[in-house]
Coordinates of C-alpha atoms in Angstrom, one line a residue:
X1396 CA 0.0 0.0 0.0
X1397 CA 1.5 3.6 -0.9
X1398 CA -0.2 6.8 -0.3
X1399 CA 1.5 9.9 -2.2
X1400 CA 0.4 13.3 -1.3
X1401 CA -0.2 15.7 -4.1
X1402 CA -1.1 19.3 -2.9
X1403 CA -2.9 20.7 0.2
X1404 CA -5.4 17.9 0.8
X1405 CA -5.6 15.3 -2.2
X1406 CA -4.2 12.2 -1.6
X1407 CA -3.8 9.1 -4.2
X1408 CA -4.0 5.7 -2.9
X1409 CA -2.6 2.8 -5.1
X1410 CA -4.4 -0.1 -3.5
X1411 CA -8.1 0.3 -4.0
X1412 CA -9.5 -1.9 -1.2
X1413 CA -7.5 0.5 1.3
X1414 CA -9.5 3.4 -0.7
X1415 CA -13.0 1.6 -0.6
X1416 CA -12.1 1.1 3.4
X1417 CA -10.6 4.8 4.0
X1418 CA -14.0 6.2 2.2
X1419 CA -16.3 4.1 4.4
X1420 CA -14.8 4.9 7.7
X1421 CA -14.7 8.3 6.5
X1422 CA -18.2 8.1 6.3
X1423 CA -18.7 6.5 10.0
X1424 CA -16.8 9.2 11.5
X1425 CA -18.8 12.2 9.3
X1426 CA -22.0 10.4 11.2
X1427 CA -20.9 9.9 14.4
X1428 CA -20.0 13.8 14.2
X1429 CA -23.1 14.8 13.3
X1430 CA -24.6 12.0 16.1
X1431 CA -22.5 13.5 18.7
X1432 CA -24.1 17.1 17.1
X1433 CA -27.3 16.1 17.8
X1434 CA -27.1 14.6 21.3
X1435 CA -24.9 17.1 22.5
X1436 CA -27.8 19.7 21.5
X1437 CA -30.5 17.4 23.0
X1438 CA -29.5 16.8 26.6
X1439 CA -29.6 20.6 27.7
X1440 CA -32.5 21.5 25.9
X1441 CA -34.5 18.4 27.3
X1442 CA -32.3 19.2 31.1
X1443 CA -33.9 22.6 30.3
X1444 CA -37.6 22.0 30.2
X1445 CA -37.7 19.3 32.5
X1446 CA -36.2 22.4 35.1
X1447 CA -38.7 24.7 33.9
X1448 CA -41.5 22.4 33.9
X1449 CA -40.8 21.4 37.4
X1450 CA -40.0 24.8 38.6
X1451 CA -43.8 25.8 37.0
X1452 CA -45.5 23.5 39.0
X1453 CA -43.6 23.8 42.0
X1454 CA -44.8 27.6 41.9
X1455 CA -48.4 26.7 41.1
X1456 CA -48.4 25.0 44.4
X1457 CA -50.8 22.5 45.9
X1458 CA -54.8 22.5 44.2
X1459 CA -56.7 19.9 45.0
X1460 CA -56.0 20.9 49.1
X1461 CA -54.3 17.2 50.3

């Protein structure tokens, strides 16, 4: 297997199994970015209205007089 560079970010790979391979896990990791994206963004929002939620009914306070 031999990988030449040829300018800023092309690269040439002479064994095309190790190119099908490189493109695939290239793939994986573009996912698992954009998977990492998305639950970092969920958690806080969902933290977030669960707080405000409870905070709202903790300030309605007790109705049905138990």
């Amino acid at each position: 297997m031999v990988i030449e560079i040829h300018g800023q970010f092309r690269l040439i790979f002479r064994d095309r199994y190790y190119l099908f391979l490189f493109f695939f896990f290239k793939g994986i990791e573009m996912i698992e970015v954009f998977l990492f994206g998305i639950v970092l963004g969920l958690i806080p929002i969902t933290l977030a209205g669960l707080f405000v939620t409870a905070y709202l009914q903790y300030r309605r306070g007790d109705q049905l007089g138990f």
